[in-house]
Coordinates of C-alpha atoms in Angstrom, one line a residue:
Chain A
X1 CA 7.4 -16.5 7.5
X2 CA 5.9 -19.3 6.9
X3 CA 2.3 -17.2 5.6
X4 CA 4.6 -15.9 2.9
X5 CA 3.2 -19.4 1.0
X6 CA 0.0 -19.2 0.9
X7 CA -1.6 -19.1 -3.0
X8 CA -1.9 -15.4 -3.6
X9 CA -4.6 -15.5 -6.2
X10 CA -8.1 -16.5 -6.7
X11 CA -9.2 -19.6 -7.5
X12 CA -9.3 -20.4 -11.1
X13 CA -12.4 -21.2 -10.5
X14 CA -14.7 -18.1 -9.6
X15 CA -14.9 -14.7 -9.8
X16 CA -11.0 -13.4 -9.6
X17 CA -10.1 -14.4 -12.9
X18 CA -6.6 -14.7 -12.9
X19 CA -2.7 -16.8 -12.7
X20 CA -1.2 -17.9 -9.9
X21 CA 1.9 -15.9 -8.9
X22 CA 4.4 -19.1 -9.9
X23 CA 2.9 -18.6 -13.2
X24 CA 3.1 -15.1 -13.9
X25 CA 6.7 -15.2 -12.1
X26 CA 8.0 -18.0 -14.0
X27 CA 5.8 -16.1 -17.2
X28 CA 8.5 -13.4 -16.3
X29 CA 11.2 -15.0 -16.3
X30 CA 11.2 -16.4 -19.1
X31 CA 10.2 -12.9 -21.3
X32 CA 13.3 -11.9 -19.3
X33 CA 15.2 -14.4 -20.9
X34 CA 13.5 -14.3 -24.5
X35 CA 14.3 -10.7 -24.2
X36 CA 17.9 -10.7 -22.9
X37 CA 19.0 -12.7 -25.9
X38 CA 17.7 -10.9 -28.5
X39 CA 19.2 -8.1 -27.1
X40 CA 22.8 -9.8 -27.3
X41 CA 22.4 -10.7 -30.4
X42 CA 20.0 -8.4 -33.1
X43 CA 22.2 -5.0 -33.6
X44 CA 23.5 -3.5 -36.5
X45 CA 26.4 -6.1 -36.1
X46 CA 24.1 -9.9 -36.2
X47 CA 25.3 -12.1 -34.2
X48 CA 23.7 -15.3 -34.6
X49 CA 22.4 -17.7 -32.1
X50 CA 24.9 -20.3 -32.9
X51 CA 27.9 -18.3 -32.3
X52 CA 26.6 -16.7 -29.6
X53 CA 27.1 -19.1 -26.5
X54 CA 30.5 -18.8 -28.1
X55 CA 31.4 -15.7 -28.6
X56 CA 29.9 -15.4 -25.2
X57 CA 32.3 -17.7 -23.1
X58 CA 35.1 -15.7 -24.3
X59 CA 34.1 -13.0 -23.8
X60 CA 34.5 -13.2 -20.1
X61 CA 37.0 -15.4 -19.5
X62 CA 39.1 -13.2 -21.5
X63 CA 40.9 -15.9 -24.5
X64 CA 40.0 -14.3 -27.9
X65 CA 38.5 -16.4 -31.4
X66 CA 40.0 -15.0 -34.5
X67 CA 37.2 -16.5 -36.2
X68 CA 34.0 -14.7 -34.1
X69 CA 36.6 -11.6 -32.9
X70 CA 34.5 -8.8 -34.0
X71 CA 31.1 -10.7 -32.4
X72 CA 32.5 -11.0 -29.3
X73 CA 34.0 -7.1 -29.5
X74 CA 30.9 -6.2 -29.5
X75 CA 29.5 -8.3 -27.6
X76 CA 32.1 -7.4 -24.7
X77 CA 31.4 -4.1 -25.4
X78 CA 28.3 -2.7 -26.5
X79 CA 25.9 -5.5 -25.9
X80 CA 26.4 -6.8 -22.7
X81 CA 27.0 -3.0 -20.9
X82 CA 23.4 -2.4 -22.4
X83 CA 22.3 -5.4 -22.2
X84 CA 22.6 -5.2 -17.8
X85 CA 21.6 -1.9 -17.9
X86 CA 18.5 -2.4 -20.1
X87 CA 18.0 -5.4 -16.7
X88 CA 18.9 -2.5 -14.0
X89 CA 16.9 0.2 -15.6
X90 CA 13.2 -1.1 -16.6
X91 CA 13.8 -3.5 -13.4
X92 CA 14.1 0.3 -11.7
X93 CA 12.0 1.8 -12.9
X94 CA 9.1 -0.9 -12.6
X95 CA 10.2 -1.3 -8.6
X96 CA 9.7 2.7 -8.9
X97 CA 5.9 2.6 -10.1
X98 CA 4.9 -0.1 -8.1
X99 CA 5.8 1.3 -5.0
X100 CA 4.4 4.6 -5.1
X101 CA 1.0 3.2 -6.2
X102 CA 0.9 1.6 -3.3
X103 CA 2.2 4.0 -1.1
X104 CA -0.2 7.0 -2.6
X105 CA -3.1 3.8 -2.9
X106 CA -3.3 4.6 -6.9
X107 CA -2.9 2.5 -10.2
X108 CA -2.5 6.0 -11.5
X109 CA 1.0 7.5 -9.4
X110 CA 4.5 6.6 -12.0
X111 CA 7.7 8.4 -11.0
X112 CA 7.2 9.7 -14.1
X113 CA 3.8 11.4 -14.1
X114 CA 4.5 13.4 -10.4
X115 CA 7.4 14.6 -11.4
X116 CA 10.2 12.1 -10.1
X117 CA 12.1 11.2 -12.8
X118 CA 12.0 15.0 -13.6
X119 CA 13.7 15.5 -10.1
X120 CA 16.1 12.8 -10.7
X121 CA 17.1 14.5 -14.7
X122 CA 17.7 17.9 -13.4
X123 CA 20.1 16.9 -10.6
X124 CA 21.7 15.1 -13.2
X125 CA 21.6 18.1 -15.4
X126 CA 23.6 20.2 -13.8
X127 CA 26.0 17.5 -12.7
X128 CA 27.1 17.6 -16.1
X129 CA 27.3 21.1 -16.5
X130 CA 28.3 22.5 -13.5
X131 CA 30.4 19.6 -12.4
X132 CA 33.4 21.2 -13.5
X133 CA 31.9 24.2 -12.0
X134 CA 31.0 25.8 -8.8
X135 CA 29.8 22.5 -7.7
X136 CA 33.4 20.3 -8.6
X137 CA 34.7 20.3 -4.9
X138 CA 31.4 18.2 -4.1
X139 CA 30.8 15.6 -6.7
X140 CA 34.9 15.7 -7.8
X141 CA 35.1 13.2 -4.4
X142 CA 32.3 11.2 -6.2
X143 CA 34.1 10.1 -9.1
X144 CA 32.1 7.6 -11.1
X145 CA 28.7 8.1 -8.7
X146 CA 28.5 11.8 -8.7
X147 CA 25.6 11.6 -11.1
X148 CA 23.8 8.9 -10.0
X149 CA 23.7 10.1 -6.3
X150 CA 23.3 13.7 -7.6
X151 CA 20.7 12.3 -9.6
X152 CA 19.2 10.3 -6.5
X153 CA 19.0 13.1 -4.3
X154 CA 17.1 14.7 -6.8
X155 CA 14.3 11.9 -6.5
X156 CA 14.1 12.6 -2.9
X157 CA 14.0 16.1 -2.9
X158 CA 10.7 15.6 -5.0
X159 CA 9.0 12.8 -3.0
X160 CA 9.5 14.6 0.0
X161 CA 8.1 17.9 -1.2
X162 CA 5.2 15.3 -2.5
X163 CA 4.9 14.0 0.6
X164 CA 4.3 17.0 2.5
X165 CA 1.8 18.4 0.3
X166 CA 0.0 15.9 0.0
X167 CA -0.3 14.8 3.0
X168 CA -1.0 17.7 4.9
X169 CA -3.9 15.9 6.8
X170 CA -2.4 13.0 7.6
X171 CA -3.8 11.0 4.4
X172 CA -2.1 11.5 1.1
X173 CA -4.8 13.2 -0.9
X174 CA -3.7 12.1 -4.0
X175 CA -5.6 15.1 -6.6
X176 CA -3.0 17.0 -4.4
X177 CA -0.4 15.0 -4.9
X178 CA -0.6 15.3 -9.1
X179 CA -1.4 18.1 -9.2
X180 CA 1.7 18.9 -6.8
X181 CA 3.3 16.6 -9.3
X182 CA 3.0 18.4 -12.6
X183 CA 3.5 21.8 -11.1
X184 CA 6.9 19.4 -9.9
X185 CA 7.9 18.1 -13.1
X186 CA 7.1 21.5 -15.1
X187 CA 9.7 23.8 -12.7
X188 CA 12.0 21.0 -13.0
X189 CA 12.0 21.0 -16.7
X190 CA 11.9 24.4 -16.9
X191 CA 15.3 24.8 -14.3
X192 CA 16.3 22.2 -17.3
X193 CA 15.8 24.9 -19.7
X194 CA 18.0 26.9 -17.9
X195 CA 20.8 25.2 -17.1
X196 CA 20.7 24.1 -21.3
X197 CA 21.5 28.1 -22.2
X198 CA 24.2 27.5 -19.8
X199 CA 26.3 24.9 -21.2
X200 CA 28.2 23.8 -23.9
X201 CA 27.7 22.4 -27.5
X202 CA 28.3 18.6 -26.1
X203 CA 26.6 19.0 -23.3
X204 CA 23.6 20.2 -24.8
X205 CA 23.8 16.6 -26.8
X206 CA 23.8 15.1 -23.6
X207 CA 21.0 16.8 -22.0
X208 CA 18.6 16.2 -25.2
X209 CA 19.5 12.8 -24.2
X210 CA 18.5 13.1 -20.6
X211 CA 14.8 13.9 -21.7
X212 CA 14.0 11.6 -24.4
X213 CA 16.0 8.5 -22.9
X214 CA 17.6 6.5 -24.7
X215 CA 21.0 3.1 -22.9
X216 CA 22.5 4.3 -26.0
X217 CA 25.3 4.8 -23.6
X218 CA 26.3 1.3 -21.5
X219 CA 29.8 0.6 -20.7
X220 CA 30.9 -0.5 -17.6
X221 CA 31.9 1.7 -15.5
X222 CA 28.1 2.9 -15.4
X223 CA 27.1 -0.7 -14.4
X224 CA 29.8 -0.4 -11.6
X225 CA 28.8 3.0 -10.5
X226 CA 24.4 1.0 -10.7
X227 CA 26.0 -1.8 -9.0
X228 CA 25.6 -0.3 -5.0
X229 CA 22.1 1.2 -6.1
X230 CA 21.1 -2.1 -7.6
X231 CA 21.9 -3.9 -3.9
X232 CA 20.3 -1.7 -2.6
X233 CA 16.9 -1.5 -3.7
X234 CA 17.3 -5.7 -4.3
X235 CA 17.4 -5.4 -0.3
X236 CA 15.5 -3.0 0.5
X237 CA 12.5 -4.0 -1.4
X238 CA 12.1 -7.0 -0.1
X239 CA 11.4 -5.3 3.2
X240 CA 8.6 -3.3 1.1
X241 CA 5.7 -6.2 0.9
X242 CA 3.8 -6.6 4.0
X243 CA 3.9 -2.2 5.1
X244 CA 2.9 -2.6 1.0
X245 CA 0.0 -5.0 1.3
X246 CA -0.7 -3.3 4.9
X247 CA -0.9 -0.3 2.2
X248 CA -4.1 -1.1 0.3
X249 CA -6.5 -1.2 3.2
X250 CA -5.5 1.8 4.4
X251 CA -2.9 3.6 6.2
X252 CA -4.8 2.8 9.6
X253 CA -5.9 0.1 8.5
X254 CA -1.7 -1.2 8.4
X255 CA -1.4 0.3 11.6
X256 CA -3.4 -2.1 12.6
X257 CA -1.9 -4.5 11.3
X258 CA 1.2 -3.9 13.2
X259 CA 3.2 -2.2 10.4
X260 CA 5.1 0.7 11.2
X261 CA 3.5 3.0 8.8
X262 CA 6.2 5.9 9.5
X263 CA 9.0 3.1 8.1
X264 CA 7.1 1.6 5.5
X265 CA 7.0 5.9 4.4
X266 CA 10.5 6.3 4.4
X267 CA 11.5 3.1 2.9
X268 CA 9.7 3.3 0.2
X269 CA 10.5 7.1 -0.3
X270 CA 14.0 5.8 -0.2
X271 CA 13.9 3.0 -2.5
X272 CA 11.7 4.7 -4.9
X273 CA 14.5 7.4 -5.1
X274 CA 17.3 4.8 -5.1
X275 CA 15.7 3.3 -8.0
X276 CA 14.3 6.5 -10.5
X277 CA 17.6 8.3 -9.1
X278 CA 20.4 5.3 -10.5
X279 CA 17.7 4.9 -13.5
X280 CA 17.6 8.0 -14.8
X281 CA 20.9 8.8 -14.2
X282 CA 22.2 6.8 -16.4
X283 CA 19.1 6.0 -19.7
X284 CA 17.7 9.3 -18.6
X285 CA 13.8 10.0 -18.3
X286 CA 11.4 6.6 -19.7
X287 CA 8.6 7.3 -18.9
X288 CA 5.3 4.9 -18.5
X289 CA 6.8 1.9 -17.7
X290 CA 5.8 2.7 -14.2
X291 CA 2.8 3.2 -14.6
X292 CA 2.6 -0.2 -17.1
X293 CA 4.6 -3.1 -16.2
X294 CA 3.3 -3.6 -12.3
X295 CA -0.4 -2.5 -14.2
X296 CA -0.7 -5.7 -16.1
X297 CA 0.5 -8.0 -13.2
X298 CA -1.4 -6.7 -11.2
X299 CA -4.5 -7.7 -14.4
X300 CA -2.4 -10.8 -14.2
X301 CA -2.2 -11.8 -10.5
X302 CA -3.7 -9.6 -8.7
X303 CA -2.6 -6.2 -5.9
X304 CA -0.5 -8.9 -3.7
X305 CA 2.7 -7.5 -3.4
X306 CA 4.7 -11.4 -2.7
X307 CA 3.9 -11.5 -7.0
X308 CA 3.7 -7.0 -7.8
X309 CA 7.4 -6.3 -6.9
X310 CA 9.4 -9.9 -7.8
X311 CA 7.2 -9.3 -10.9
X312 CA 7.5 -5.6 -12.3
X313 CA 10.8 -6.4 -11.4
X314 CA 11.4 -9.7 -13.7
X315 CA 8.5 -8.0 -16.7
X316 CA 9.8 -4.2 -16.6
X317 CA 13.7 -5.4 -18.1
X318 CA 12.0 -7.9 -20.2
X319 CA 9.6 -4.7 -22.0
X320 CA 12.1 -2.4 -21.2
X321 CA 15.0 -4.6 -23.3
X322 CA 12.6 -5.7 -26.7
X323 CA 11.7 -1.9 -26.7
X324 CA 15.9 -1.3 -26.9
X325 CA 15.4 -3.6 -29.5
X326 CA 13.3 -1.4 -31.6
X327 CA 15.1 1.2 -31.1
X328 CA 18.1 -0.1 -32.4
X329 CA 16.3 -1.2 -35.1
X330 CA 14.1 0.4 -36.6
X331 CA 16.1 3.3 -37.9
X332 CA 18.9 0.7 -38.8
X333 CA 22.0 2.5 -39.0
X334 CA 20.7 6.1 -36.7
X335 CA 19.0 5.1 -32.9
X336 CA 15.9 6.2 -31.4
X337 CA 15.1 7.7 -28.7
X338 CA 14.1 4.6 -26.0
X339 CA 11.4 7.2 -24.3
X340 CA 9.5 7.4 -27.9
X341 CA 9.1 4.0 -28.5
X342 CA 8.4 3.2 -24.9
X343 CA 5.7 6.0 -25.3
X344 CA 4.0 5.0 -28.3
X345 CA 3.9 1.2 -26.1
X346 CA 2.8 3.5 -23.0
X347 CA 0.5 5.6 -23.4
X348 CA -2.5 3.3 -24.8
X349 CA -1.9 1.1 -21.2
X350 CA -2.7 4.8 -19.2
X351 CA -5.3 6.1 -21.1
X352 CA -7.1 2.3 -21.0
X353 CA -6.1 2.9 -16.9
X354 CA -7.3 6.6 -16.6
X355 CA -10.5 5.3 -19.0
X356 CA -10.9 2.2 -16.7
X357 CA -10.9 3.9 -13.6
X358 CA -11.1 7.5 -12.9
X359 CA -8.0 9.9 -11.5
X360 CA -9.6 8.9 -8.2
X361 CA -8.6 5.0 -8.8
X362 CA -11.3 3.5 -7.3
X363 CA -13.7 1.6 -9.7
Chain B
X1 CA -7.2 -4.8 29.9
X2 CA -7.3 -1.8 27.3
X3 CA -7.9 1.0 29.8
X4 CA -8.2 4.3 29.4
X5 CA -7.2 7.0 32.5
X6 CA -8.8 11.0 32.7
X7 CA -7.7 10.2 29.1
X8 CA -8.5 13.6 26.6
X9 CA -6.9 14.1 23.1
X10 CA -7.1 18.2 22.0
X11 CA -5.8 18.7 18.6
X12 CA -5.6 22.8 17.1
X13 CA -7.0 24.1 20.4
X14 CA -10.1 21.8 20.1
X15 CA -10.7 19.6 23.8
X16 CA -11.9 16.4 21.4
X17 CA -12.4 13.7 24.5
X18 CA -11.8 15.0 28.3
X19 CA -11.7 12.6 31.2
X20 CA -12.0 9.1 29.5
X21 CA -11.5 7.1 32.1
X22 CA -13.2 3.3 31.4
X23 CA -11.7 -0.3 30.8
X24 CA -12.8 -2.9 28.2
X25 CA -13.0 -6.4 30.5
X26 CA -12.1 -9.3 28.8
X27 CA -15.8 -11.5 28.3
X28 CA -18.0 -8.7 27.5
X29 CA -19.6 -6.2 24.9
X30 CA -19.5 -2.7 25.3
X31 CA -21.0 -0.7 23.1
X32 CA -20.0 3.0 22.6
X33 CA -22.8 5.0 21.8
X34 CA -24.0 9.4 21.9
X35 CA -25.2 11.7 19.5
X36 CA -23.2 12.4 16.6
X37 CA -19.3 14.8 16.9
X38 CA -19.3 13.7 20.8
X39 CA -16.2 12.0 19.5
X40 CA -16.6 8.7 19.6
X41 CA -14.6 7.9 16.7
X42 CA -11.7 9.9 18.9
X43 CA -12.3 7.5 21.6
X44 CA -12.0 4.4 19.6
X45 CA -8.4 5.8 17.8
X46 CA -6.8 6.4 21.6
X47 CA -8.1 3.4 22.3
X48 CA -6.2 1.4 19.7
X49 CA -2.4 3.2 19.7
X50 CA -3.4 5.2 16.5
X51 CA -3.0 8.6 18.1
X52 CA -2.3 8.9 21.4
X53 CA -3.8 11.3 24.0
X54 CA -2.6 14.5 24.7
X55 CA -3.0 13.6 28.8
X56 CA -3.4 11.6 30.7
X57 CA -2.7 8.3 29.4
X58 CA -3.9 4.7 27.9
X59 CA -2.5 1.4 29.1
X60 CA -2.3 -2.4 27.9
X61 CA -2.1 -4.7 31.3
X62 CA -0.5 -1.7 32.9
X63 CA 1.7 -0.5 30.1
X64 CA 1.1 2.8 28.2
X65 CA 0.0 1.6 25.7
X66 CA 2.6 4.3 23.4
X67 CA 5.3 1.6 24.4
X68 CA 3.7 -0.8 22.3
X69 CA 5.3 -1.3 19.1
X70 CA 2.8 -1.6 16.2
X71 CA 3.8 -5.1 14.9
X72 CA 2.6 -5.7 19.2
X73 CA 0.0 -3.9 19.7
X74 CA -2.3 -6.3 15.8
X75 CA -1.4 -8.9 18.2
X76 CA -3.4 -8.2 21.2
X77 CA -6.0 -6.1 19.3
X78 CA -8.4 -5.9 16.0
X79 CA -9.8 -3.0 15.2
X80 CA -13.0 -2.8 11.9
X81 CA -13.2 0.6 10.2
X82 CA -16.3 2.0 9.4
X83 CA -15.3 1.6 5.1
X84 CA -12.6 1.0 3.2
X85 CA -12.1 2.1 0.0
X86 CA -9.9 -0.4 -2.4
X87 CA -8.4 1.2 -5.7
X88 CA -7.0 -1.9 -6.2
X89 CA -8.7 -5.9 -7.1
X90 CA -8.2 -8.4 -4.5
X91 CA -11.0 -10.7 -4.0
X92 CA -12.6 -11.0 -0.9
X93 CA -11.0 -14.6 0.5
X94 CA -7.4 -11.9 -0.3
X95 CA -8.9 -9.7 2.5
X96 CA -9.6 -11.4 5.1
X97 CA -5.5 -13.2 4.3
X98 CA -4.5 -10.4 4.8
X99 CA -5.2 -9.5 8.4
X100 CA -3.2 -13.3 8.8
X101 CA -0.4 -12.5 6.3
X102 CA 0.8 -8.2 6.6
X103 CA 1.2 -8.6 9.8
X104 CA 3.4 -12.3 9.4
X105 CA 1.9 -14.3 12.4
X106 CA 4.3 -17.0 11.7
X107 CA 1.3 -19.8 10.7
X108 CA 1.0 -23.1 8.3
X109 CA -0.3 -21.7 5.0
X110 CA -2.8 -24.1 5.2
X111 CA -4.0 -22.8 9.3
X112 CA -4.5 -19.9 7.9
X113 CA -6.2 -20.7 5.1
X114 CA -8.9 -22.7 7.1
X115 CA -8.7 -20.7 9.3
X116 CA -9.7 -17.5 6.5
X117 CA -13.0 -19.6 4.7
X118 CA -13.8 -20.4 8.9
X119 CA -14.2 -16.5 9.5
X120 CA -16.1 -16.1 6.1
X121 CA -18.6 -18.3 6.9
X122 CA -19.3 -16.8 10.7
X123 CA -20.2 -14.0 8.9
X124 CA -22.6 -15.4 5.8
X125 CA -19.7 -14.4 3.3
X126 CA -18.3 -17.8 2.2
X127 CA -20.1 -17.8 -1.0
X128 CA -18.4 -15.0 -2.3
X129 CA -15.2 -15.9 -1.0
X130 CA -13.9 -15.2 -4.7
X131 CA -16.0 -11.9 -5.3
X132 CA -13.8 -9.0 -6.0
X133 CA -14.0 -7.0 -2.7
X134 CA -14.8 -3.6 -4.9
X135 CA -17.1 -4.5 -6.3
X136 CA -19.1 -5.9 -2.8
X137 CA -22.2 -3.0 -1.6
X138 CA -20.6 -1.3 1.7
X139 CA -22.5 -3.9 4.1
X140 CA -20.7 -7.0 2.3
X141 CA -17.5 -5.0 2.8
X142 CA -18.0 -4.3 6.4
X143 CA -18.4 -8.0 6.9
X144 CA -15.5 -8.4 5.1
X145 CA -13.6 -6.6 7.2
X146 CA -15.6 -8.0 10.4
X147 CA -13.8 -11.4 8.8
X148 CA -10.5 -10.1 8.7
X149 CA -9.9 -8.7 12.7
X150 CA -11.7 -12.3 13.1
X151 CA -8.7 -14.3 11.7
X152 CA -6.0 -11.6 12.0
X153 CA -6.5 -12.2 16.4
X154 CA -7.5 -15.9 16.0
X155 CA -3.7 -16.3 14.4
X156 CA -1.7 -13.7 16.7
X157 CA -0.4 -15.9 19.5
X158 CA -0.7 -15.0 22.5
X159 CA -0.5 -16.0 26.0
X160 CA -3.4 -17.0 28.2
X161 CA -3.2 -14.0 30.3
X162 CA -3.7 -12.3 27.6
X163 CA -6.8 -11.8 25.9
X164 CA -7.9 -10.3 22.2
X165 CA -9.5 -6.9 21.8
X166 CA -11.6 -5.9 19.0
X167 CA -12.9 -2.4 18.2
X168 CA -15.2 -2.3 16.1
X169 CA -16.2 1.5 14.7
X170 CA -20.2 1.6 14.1
X171 CA -19.9 -2.1 12.6
X172 CA -24.2 -2.3 11.8
X173 CA -23.9 0.9 10.0
X174 CA -25.1 0.0 6.4
X175 CA -26.1 -3.3 7.5
X176 CA -29.7 -4.7 6.9
X177 CA -31.8 -5.6 10.3
X178 CA -30.6 -9.9 9.9
X179 CA -27.4 -8.0 9.3
X180 CA -27.3 -5.7 12.4
X181 CA -28.5 -9.1 14.5
X182 CA -25.6 -11.7 13.1
X183 CA -22.9 -9.2 12.4
X184 CA -23.4 -8.3 16.8
X185 CA -24.7 -11.3 17.5
X186 CA -21.5 -12.9 16.2
X187 CA -20.4 -9.7 18.1
X188 CA -20.8 -10.9 21.7
X189 CA -20.3 -14.4 21.1
X190 CA -16.4 -13.3 20.5
X191 CA -16.8 -11.6 23.9
X192 CA -18.5 -15.1 25.4
X193 CA -15.1 -16.5 23.9
X194 CA -13.4 -14.2 26.1
X195 CA -12.5 -11.3 23.5
X196 CA -12.3 -7.7 25.4
X197 CA -15.2 -5.8 22.9
X198 CA -16.1 -2.5 22.3
X199 CA -18.9 -1.0 19.0
X200 CA -19.6 2.2 18.2
X201 CA -23.8 1.6 17.5
X202 CA -25.6 4.2 16.7
X203 CA -28.4 2.6 17.0
X204 CA -29.4 2.3 20.9
X205 CA -32.0 -0.3 20.5
X206 CA -29.0 -2.5 19.6
X207 CA -27.5 -1.9 21.9
X208 CA -29.7 -2.5 24.5
X209 CA -30.2 -6.0 23.1
X210 CA -26.8 -6.9 22.7
X211 CA -24.8 -5.0 25.3
X212 CA -22.9 -5.7 28.3
X213 CA -22.3 -2.4 28.8
X214 CA -22.7 1.1 27.5
X215 CA -20.3 3.8 27.5
X216 CA -22.5 6.8 26.5
X217 CA -20.9 9.5 25.7
X218 CA -22.0 13.0 25.1
X219 CA -19.8 16.5 23.8
X220 CA -15.7 14.8 24.2
X221 CA -16.7 13.6 27.6
X222 CA -18.9 10.2 29.3
X223 CA -21.7 10.5 30.7
X224 CA -23.1 7.7 32.1
X225 CA -22.2 4.2 32.0
X226 CA -24.0 0.5 33.2
X227 CA -25.7 -1.9 31.9
X228 CA -28.4 -1.0 28.8
X229 CA -31.0 -0.5 31.9
X230 CA -29.0 1.9 33.6
X231 CA -28.4 4.5 31.2
X232 CA -31.5 3.9 29.1
X233 CA -33.6 6.6 30.2
X234 CA -35.2 9.2 29.9
X235 CA -33.7 12.0 31.1
X236 CA -30.1 10.8 30.6
X237 CA -30.4 10.0 27.1
X238 CA -32.4 13.2 26.4
X239 CA -29.8 15.4 27.5
X240 CA -27.4 14.0 26.2
X241 CA -28.5 14.4 22.2
X242 CA -29.8 17.7 23.0
X243 CA -34.3 15.6 22.5
X244 CA -36.4 14.5 24.4
X245 CA -36.1 10.7 24.0
X246 CA -39.0 8.1 25.8
X247 CA -37.9 4.9 26.9
X248 CA -39.8 1.8 26.3
X249 CA -39.6 -1.5 27.9
X250 CA -40.5 -5.2 25.5
X251 CA -43.2 -6.9 27.6
X252 CA -42.3 -10.2 27.2
X253 CA -38.6 -9.5 28.3
X254 CA -37.9 -6.0 29.4
X255 CA -35.6 -4.8 27.4
X256 CA -35.2 -1.1 27.4
X257 CA -36.2 0.3 23.7
X258 CA -36.6 3.8 22.2
X259 CA -39.2 5.8 19.7
X260 CA -38.1 9.2 19.8
X261 CA -40.5 11.1 20.3
X262 CA -40.8 13.1 17.2
X263 CA -42.7 10.0 15.8
X264 CA -46.1 11.2 18.0
X265 CA -46.5 15.1 17.2
X266 CA -47.9 13.3 13.6

């Protein structure tokens, strides 16, 4: 499609002071690269920048270098899976936020805020608590995929209920959406609490982790479990770019511009549920990233989804890695739940958004 | 040609429009007029393919409109909405470009860029190219949407025998006298270039000056159709609008014009 190559932002001179799409994408990519290096080297066991390449190549090739055996082990078993999971979770949550905001035409729509994350968490918790009991016949055949698949359905069910409730009159009503989302989130939270009663000690510790979010449990099987979801999201997201751009003008206008509105909505719902479900299944509920990241990209480069979606993925991954680095360094040797760090970063940005735009989203 | 055959639309047991037989011929500017609640917007939605008739049919070149994909339709017809609020800050130029990039028309980017500026010039908004759409006045927003629709029709590849269709929902609603003229002049110009143009107009005087054909809708039915001189008659209008209407003619050109009767009571 040649039209993809049209410059995305307004020119440098004029009323819209924006960076170009290339600047934002490259800037985010550089930031992510820095975050990856920092995430691999920082932690209770410091790995110096000079030994990082050596330890990395040794870890990947499987050879053993006696002088850096410890670094190699830390890198392979802890840092690499943790960093990869951070990239996946950050990118997924940011993309899910961007898609939801495009779908609902409101910058305040966020999977965490409208209960999609809570719905995914509820299903994930139910999988843990009931996985060995009554739900075993359904869940056992899924193996390592049981958790992300369950969370995916939790996110999907919540999103479908939201779209049904808020879209009754042909157009998605944002006030209804937010209220219904808060109600669904509260219900999911309550049911999650109910499950806590039915859980044993070890499960209870897991549940705390769900509500706060953490990358601490990252390991290679988890990376393997989210891989299909990563591929699905990467395949679906590009299909949404033109549709979400059309949605910015309105649903009827998107149709007039040749967009299959219902198909776009369905893809958006599946992509959101897959992103949120897999992210929540692996790292618990991490709020705000879905609001903050797309908001910053839009401020920098404008609302065109050709830059908002890939930019959010890169920037979201970088932001989550930095938040995780803070989470694991600030109270060494203990670890802070990453949800707390994200809330500290996200709350001011969110409040700024609310004050600037009001709940309706239009200025 | 875009044609309605005995089209009707009902919702929740209420008939919004019925017995609609009309066509929008290429090269003509058709004005859809009528009182509030007559079903003008519903008819426009039927003709755009946004909603399907509950009975009868809407066809494009003899084929049911519902059998076209959204993308195929977007190559043939563009719609200018009454007003839209944007929640995200697009610049004026970016909104116009959406007319070509959302359907994904495969034209060279430089060509699309150039045409977008041409379309902005056409509606007199070239100077506002970089302004944020969200900061514009209602009238300016409407003209941006017109430029977007013009770009859509200009960039879509169509065969010689497939003229474009432009549907405008009250394009002059929030415009001042001068800009009402600019916009309808342009609509007429587009018709003369071969497009089939239909505009919902509230102002009968504007319809009298610019339209080739008037379609008068009243209580969901077409009650009169023809040239301005044929439709703009005292009895026809009085019945349709439910108030006494007297038409006059401008002394030099003989164009019908209407002053509502209540002015005389003062």
